[in-house]
Tab-separated table of C-alpha atoms in Angstrom:
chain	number	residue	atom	x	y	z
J	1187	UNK	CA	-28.261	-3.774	-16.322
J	1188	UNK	CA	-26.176	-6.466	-18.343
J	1189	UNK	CA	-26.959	-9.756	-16.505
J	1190	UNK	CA	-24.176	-12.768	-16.433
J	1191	UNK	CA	-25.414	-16.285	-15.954
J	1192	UNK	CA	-23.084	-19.054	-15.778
J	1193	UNK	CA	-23.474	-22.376	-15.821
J	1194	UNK	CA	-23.909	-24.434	-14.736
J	1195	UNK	CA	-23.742	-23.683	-11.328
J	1196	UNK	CA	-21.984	-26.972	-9.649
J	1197	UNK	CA	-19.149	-29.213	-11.767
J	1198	UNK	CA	-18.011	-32.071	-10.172
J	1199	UNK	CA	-14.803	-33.350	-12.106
J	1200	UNK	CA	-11.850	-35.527	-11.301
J	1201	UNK	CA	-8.338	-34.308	-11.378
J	1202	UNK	CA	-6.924	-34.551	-14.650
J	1203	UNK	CA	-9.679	-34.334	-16.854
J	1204	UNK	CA	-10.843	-31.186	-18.534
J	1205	UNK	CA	-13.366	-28.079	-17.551
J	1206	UNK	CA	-15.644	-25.997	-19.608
J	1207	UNK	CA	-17.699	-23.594	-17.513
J	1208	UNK	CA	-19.904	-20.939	-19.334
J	1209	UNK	CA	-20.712	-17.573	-19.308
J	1210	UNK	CA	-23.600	-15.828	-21.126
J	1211	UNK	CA	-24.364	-12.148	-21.055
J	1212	UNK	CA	-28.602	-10.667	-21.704
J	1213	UNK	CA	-26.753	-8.303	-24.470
J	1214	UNK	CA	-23.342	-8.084	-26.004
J	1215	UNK	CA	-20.313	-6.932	-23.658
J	1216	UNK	CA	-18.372	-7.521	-27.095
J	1217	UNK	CA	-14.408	-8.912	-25.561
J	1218	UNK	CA	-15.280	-7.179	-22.067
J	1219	UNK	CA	-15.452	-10.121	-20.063
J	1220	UNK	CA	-12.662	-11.740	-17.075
J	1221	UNK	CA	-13.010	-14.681	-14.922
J	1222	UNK	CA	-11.904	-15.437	-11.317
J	1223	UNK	CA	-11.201	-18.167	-9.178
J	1224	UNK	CA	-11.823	-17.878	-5.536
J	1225	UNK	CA	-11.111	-20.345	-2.910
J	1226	UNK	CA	-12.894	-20.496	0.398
J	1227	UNK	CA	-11.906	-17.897	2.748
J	1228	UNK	CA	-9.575	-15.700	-0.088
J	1229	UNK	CA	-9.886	-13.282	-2.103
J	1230	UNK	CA	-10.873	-13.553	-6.032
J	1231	UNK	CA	-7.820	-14.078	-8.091
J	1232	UNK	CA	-7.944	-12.701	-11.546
J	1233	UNK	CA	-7.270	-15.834	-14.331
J	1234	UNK	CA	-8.684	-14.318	-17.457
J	1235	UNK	CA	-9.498	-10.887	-19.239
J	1236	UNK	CA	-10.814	-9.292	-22.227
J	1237	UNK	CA	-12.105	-12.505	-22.657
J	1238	UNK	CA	-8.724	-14.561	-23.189
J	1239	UNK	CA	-5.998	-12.885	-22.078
J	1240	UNK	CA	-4.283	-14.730	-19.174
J	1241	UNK	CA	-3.367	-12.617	-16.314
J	1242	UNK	CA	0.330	-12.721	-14.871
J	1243	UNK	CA	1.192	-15.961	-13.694
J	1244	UNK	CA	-1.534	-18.147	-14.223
J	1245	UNK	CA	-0.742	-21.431	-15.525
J	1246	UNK	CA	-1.204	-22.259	-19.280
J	1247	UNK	CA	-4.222	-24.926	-18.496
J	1248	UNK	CA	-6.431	-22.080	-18.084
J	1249	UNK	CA	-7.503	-20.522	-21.460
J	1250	UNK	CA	-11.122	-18.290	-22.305
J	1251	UNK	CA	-12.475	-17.725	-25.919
J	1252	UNK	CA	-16.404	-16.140	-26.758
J	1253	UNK	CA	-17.365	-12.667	-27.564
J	1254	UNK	CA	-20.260	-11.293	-27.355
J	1255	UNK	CA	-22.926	-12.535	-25.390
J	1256	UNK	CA	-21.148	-16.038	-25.135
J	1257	UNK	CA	-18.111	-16.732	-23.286
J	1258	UNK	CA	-16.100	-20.231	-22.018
J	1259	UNK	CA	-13.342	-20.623	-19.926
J	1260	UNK	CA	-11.657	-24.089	-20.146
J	1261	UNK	CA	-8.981	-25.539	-17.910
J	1262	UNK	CA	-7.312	-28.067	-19.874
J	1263	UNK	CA	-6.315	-30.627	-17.253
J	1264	UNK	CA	-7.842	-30.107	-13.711
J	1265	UNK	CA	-4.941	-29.649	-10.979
J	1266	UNK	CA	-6.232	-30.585	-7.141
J	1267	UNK	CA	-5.589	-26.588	-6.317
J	1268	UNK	CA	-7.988	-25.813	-9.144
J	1269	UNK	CA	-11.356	-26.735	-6.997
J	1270	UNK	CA	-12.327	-23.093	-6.371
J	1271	UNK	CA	-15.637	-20.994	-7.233
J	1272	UNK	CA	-14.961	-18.937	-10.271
J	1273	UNK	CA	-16.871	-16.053	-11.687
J	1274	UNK	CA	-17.186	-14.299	-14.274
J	1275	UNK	CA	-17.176	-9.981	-14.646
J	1276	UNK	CA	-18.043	-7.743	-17.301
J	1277	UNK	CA	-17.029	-4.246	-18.401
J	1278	UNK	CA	-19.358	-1.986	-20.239
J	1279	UNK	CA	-20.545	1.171	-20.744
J	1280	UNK	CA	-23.741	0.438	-19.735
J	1281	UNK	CA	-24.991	1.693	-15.856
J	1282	UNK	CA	-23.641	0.048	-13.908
J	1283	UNK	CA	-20.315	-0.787	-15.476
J	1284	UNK	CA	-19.304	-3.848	-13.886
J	1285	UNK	CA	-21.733	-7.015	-13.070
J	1286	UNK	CA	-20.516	-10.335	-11.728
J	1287	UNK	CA	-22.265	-13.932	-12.799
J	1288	UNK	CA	-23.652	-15.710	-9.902
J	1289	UNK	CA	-20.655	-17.996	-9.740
J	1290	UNK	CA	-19.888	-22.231	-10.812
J	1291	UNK	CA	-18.907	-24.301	-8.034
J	1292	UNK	CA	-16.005	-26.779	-9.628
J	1293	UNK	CA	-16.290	-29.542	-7.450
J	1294	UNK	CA	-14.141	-32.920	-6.801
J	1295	UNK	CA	-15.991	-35.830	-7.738
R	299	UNK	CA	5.077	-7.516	-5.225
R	300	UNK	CA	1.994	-5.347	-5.331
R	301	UNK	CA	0.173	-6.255	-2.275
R	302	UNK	CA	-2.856	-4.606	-0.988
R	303	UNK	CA	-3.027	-4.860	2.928
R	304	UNK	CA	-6.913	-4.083	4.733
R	305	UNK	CA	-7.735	-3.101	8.240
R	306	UNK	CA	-9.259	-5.849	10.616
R	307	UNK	CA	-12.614	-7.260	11.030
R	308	UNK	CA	-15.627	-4.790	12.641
R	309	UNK	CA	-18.844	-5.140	14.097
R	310	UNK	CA	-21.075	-2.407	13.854
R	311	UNK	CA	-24.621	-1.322	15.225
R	312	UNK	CA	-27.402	-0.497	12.470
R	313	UNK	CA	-27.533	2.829	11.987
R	314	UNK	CA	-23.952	3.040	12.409
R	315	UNK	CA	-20.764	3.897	10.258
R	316	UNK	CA	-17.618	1.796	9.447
R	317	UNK	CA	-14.615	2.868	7.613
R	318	UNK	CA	-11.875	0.380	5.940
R	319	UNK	CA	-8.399	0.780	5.257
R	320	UNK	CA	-6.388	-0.576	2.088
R	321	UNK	CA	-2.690	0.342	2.486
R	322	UNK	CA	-1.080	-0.178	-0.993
R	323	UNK	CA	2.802	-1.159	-1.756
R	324	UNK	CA	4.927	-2.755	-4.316
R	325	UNK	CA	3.599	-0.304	-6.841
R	326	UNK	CA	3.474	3.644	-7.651
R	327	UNK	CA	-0.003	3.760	-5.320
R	328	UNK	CA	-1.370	6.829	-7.800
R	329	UNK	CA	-1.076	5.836	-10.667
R	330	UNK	CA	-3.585	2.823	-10.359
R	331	UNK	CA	-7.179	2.846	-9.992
R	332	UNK	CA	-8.501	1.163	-6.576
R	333	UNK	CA	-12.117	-0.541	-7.098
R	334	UNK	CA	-14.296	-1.839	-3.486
R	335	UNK	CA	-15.941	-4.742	-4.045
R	336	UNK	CA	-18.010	-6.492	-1.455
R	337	UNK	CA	-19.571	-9.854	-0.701
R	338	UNK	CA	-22.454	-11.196	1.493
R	339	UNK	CA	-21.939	-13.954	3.314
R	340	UNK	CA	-22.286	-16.997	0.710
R	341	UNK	CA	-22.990	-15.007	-2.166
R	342	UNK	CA	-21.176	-13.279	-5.024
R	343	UNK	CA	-19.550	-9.977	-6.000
R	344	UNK	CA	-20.505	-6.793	-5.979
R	345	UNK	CA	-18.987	-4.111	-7.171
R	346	UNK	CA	-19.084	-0.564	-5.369
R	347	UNK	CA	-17.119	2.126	-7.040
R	348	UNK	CA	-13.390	3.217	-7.441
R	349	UNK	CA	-11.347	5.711	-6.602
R	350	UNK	CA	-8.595	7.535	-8.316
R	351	UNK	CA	-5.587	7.865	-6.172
R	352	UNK	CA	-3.785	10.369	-7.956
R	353	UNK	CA	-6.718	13.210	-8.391
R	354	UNK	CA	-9.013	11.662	-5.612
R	355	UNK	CA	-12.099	11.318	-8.173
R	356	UNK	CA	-14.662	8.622	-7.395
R	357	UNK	CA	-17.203	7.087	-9.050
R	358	UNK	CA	-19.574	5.209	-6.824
R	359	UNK	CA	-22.366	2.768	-8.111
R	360	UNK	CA	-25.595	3.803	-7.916
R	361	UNK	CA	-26.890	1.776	-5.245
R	362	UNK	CA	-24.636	3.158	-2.729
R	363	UNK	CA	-24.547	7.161	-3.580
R	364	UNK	CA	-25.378	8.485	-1.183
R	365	UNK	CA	-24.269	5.864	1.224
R	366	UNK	CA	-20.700	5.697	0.435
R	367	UNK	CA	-17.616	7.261	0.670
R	368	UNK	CA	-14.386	6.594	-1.316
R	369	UNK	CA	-11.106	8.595	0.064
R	370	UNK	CA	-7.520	8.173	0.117
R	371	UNK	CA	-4.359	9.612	1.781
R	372	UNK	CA	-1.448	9.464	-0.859
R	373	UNK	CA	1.468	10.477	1.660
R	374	UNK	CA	0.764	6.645	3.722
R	375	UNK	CA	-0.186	4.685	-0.131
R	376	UNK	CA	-3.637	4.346	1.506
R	377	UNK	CA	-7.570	3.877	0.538
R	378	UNK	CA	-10.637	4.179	2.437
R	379	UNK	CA	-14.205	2.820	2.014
R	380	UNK	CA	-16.558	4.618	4.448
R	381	UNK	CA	-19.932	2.943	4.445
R	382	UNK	CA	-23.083	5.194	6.512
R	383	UNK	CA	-26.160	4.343	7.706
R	384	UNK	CA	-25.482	0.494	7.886
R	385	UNK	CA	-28.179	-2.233	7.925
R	386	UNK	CA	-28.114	-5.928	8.768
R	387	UNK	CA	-27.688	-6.907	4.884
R	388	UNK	CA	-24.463	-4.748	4.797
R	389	UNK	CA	-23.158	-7.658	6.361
R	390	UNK	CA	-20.680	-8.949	4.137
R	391	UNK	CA	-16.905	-9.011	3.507
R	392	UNK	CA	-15.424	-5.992	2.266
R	393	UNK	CA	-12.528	-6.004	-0.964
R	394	UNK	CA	-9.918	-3.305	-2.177
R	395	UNK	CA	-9.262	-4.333	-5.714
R	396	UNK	CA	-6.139	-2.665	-8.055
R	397	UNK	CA	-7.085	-1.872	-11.404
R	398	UNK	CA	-5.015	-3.801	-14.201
R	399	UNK	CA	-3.725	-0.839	-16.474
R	400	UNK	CA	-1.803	2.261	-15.266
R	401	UNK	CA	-3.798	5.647	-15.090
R	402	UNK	CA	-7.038	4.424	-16.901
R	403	UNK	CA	-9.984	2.301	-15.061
R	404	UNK	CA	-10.598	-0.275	-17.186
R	405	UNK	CA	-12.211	-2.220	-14.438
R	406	UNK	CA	-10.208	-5.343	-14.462
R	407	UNK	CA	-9.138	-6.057	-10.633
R	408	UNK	CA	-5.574	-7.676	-10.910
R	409	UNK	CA	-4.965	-7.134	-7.355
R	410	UNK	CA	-6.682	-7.863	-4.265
R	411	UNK	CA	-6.519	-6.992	-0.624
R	412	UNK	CA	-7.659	-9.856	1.846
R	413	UNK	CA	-11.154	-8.534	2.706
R	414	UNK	CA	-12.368	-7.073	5.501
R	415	UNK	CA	-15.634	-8.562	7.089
R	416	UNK	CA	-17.903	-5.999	8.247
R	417	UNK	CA	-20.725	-7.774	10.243
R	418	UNK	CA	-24.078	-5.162	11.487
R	419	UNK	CA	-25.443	-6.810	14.022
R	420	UNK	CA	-27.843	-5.021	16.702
């Protein structure tokens, strides 16, 4: 099993300033890779796949690069609606297909 | 706008069975792939298996085969996740998911429904 780890696990930011949370796969899920934001009490929303394609609508300040085993996903400027939990999700063909990372916490500081 | 609509909150006995609905619109409901995902309380995701709305194939992870059951009824756009056998650490909320790309799972979940919590609970 392909196992995600992000870290790190809490970021406490203020609004306006910029994100980097990380992703690292135990073996290469080459481009395979989106990330998610969920707020408390809602459903994951997708932000990112194949690594850094944005999804439809999601604002511009969210971008992802890495392939591989490493992966980042960056928010350029942090909006107040952008304190969520965000994961991140591979795709291979390896059993099973699709793991989740444990999850960062981006929190207000 | 695709929107992926899930049957209320249930409380079930160990031992017991629960089914949940996921009543797709906005979209051709066959032609996309529909994924459950679930998640314990205060803890991440995990993914269970999909379905294939237009031929009714499944493929379940392996944890739950044998425990699961993925089914849909394509004259009312709808999914189901049947879950048997349920113990307390089933306890979690419950996600329908649409798959990003038309007529190919490619396990990206661009859509989701708004969870179901299924809570087993003697």
């Amino acid at each position: 099993e392909i196992v995600l780890t992000q870290s790190p696990a809490t970021l406490s930011l203020s609004p306006g300033e910029r994100a980097t949370l990380s992703c690292r796969a135990s073996q290469s899920v080459y481009s395979y890779l989106a990330w998610y934001q969920q707020k408390p009490g809602q459903a994951p929303r997708l932000l990112i796949y194949d690594a850094s394609n944005r999804a439809t609508g999601i604002p511009a300040r969210f971008s992802g690069s890495g392939s591989g085993t490493d992966f980042t996903l960056t928010i350029s400027s942090l909006e107040p609606e952008d304190f969520a939990v965000y994961y991140c999700q591979q795709r291979s063909n390896w059993p099973p297909p699709i793991t989740f990372g444990q999850g960062t916490r981006l929190e207000i500081k | 706008q695709v929107q992926l609509v899930q049957s209320g909150a249930e409380v079930k006995k160990p031992g017991a069975s629960v089914k949940v609905s996921c009543k797709a619109s906005g979209y051709t409901f066959t032609g996309y792939y529909i994924h459950w995902v679930r998640q314990a309380p205060g803890q991440g995701l995990e993914w269970m298996g999909w379905i294939n709305p237009y031929s009714g194939g499944t493929n379940y992870a392996q944890k739950f085969q044998g425990s699961v059951t993925m089914t849909r009824d394509t004259s009312i756009s709808t999914a189901y996740m049947e879950l048997n056998s349920l113990r307390s650490d089933d306890t979690a909320v419950y996600y329908c998911a649409r798959d990003l790309l038309e007529a190919v799972e490619v396990y990206v979940f661009a859509y989701w429904g708004q969870g179901t919590l299924v809570t087993v609970s003697s």
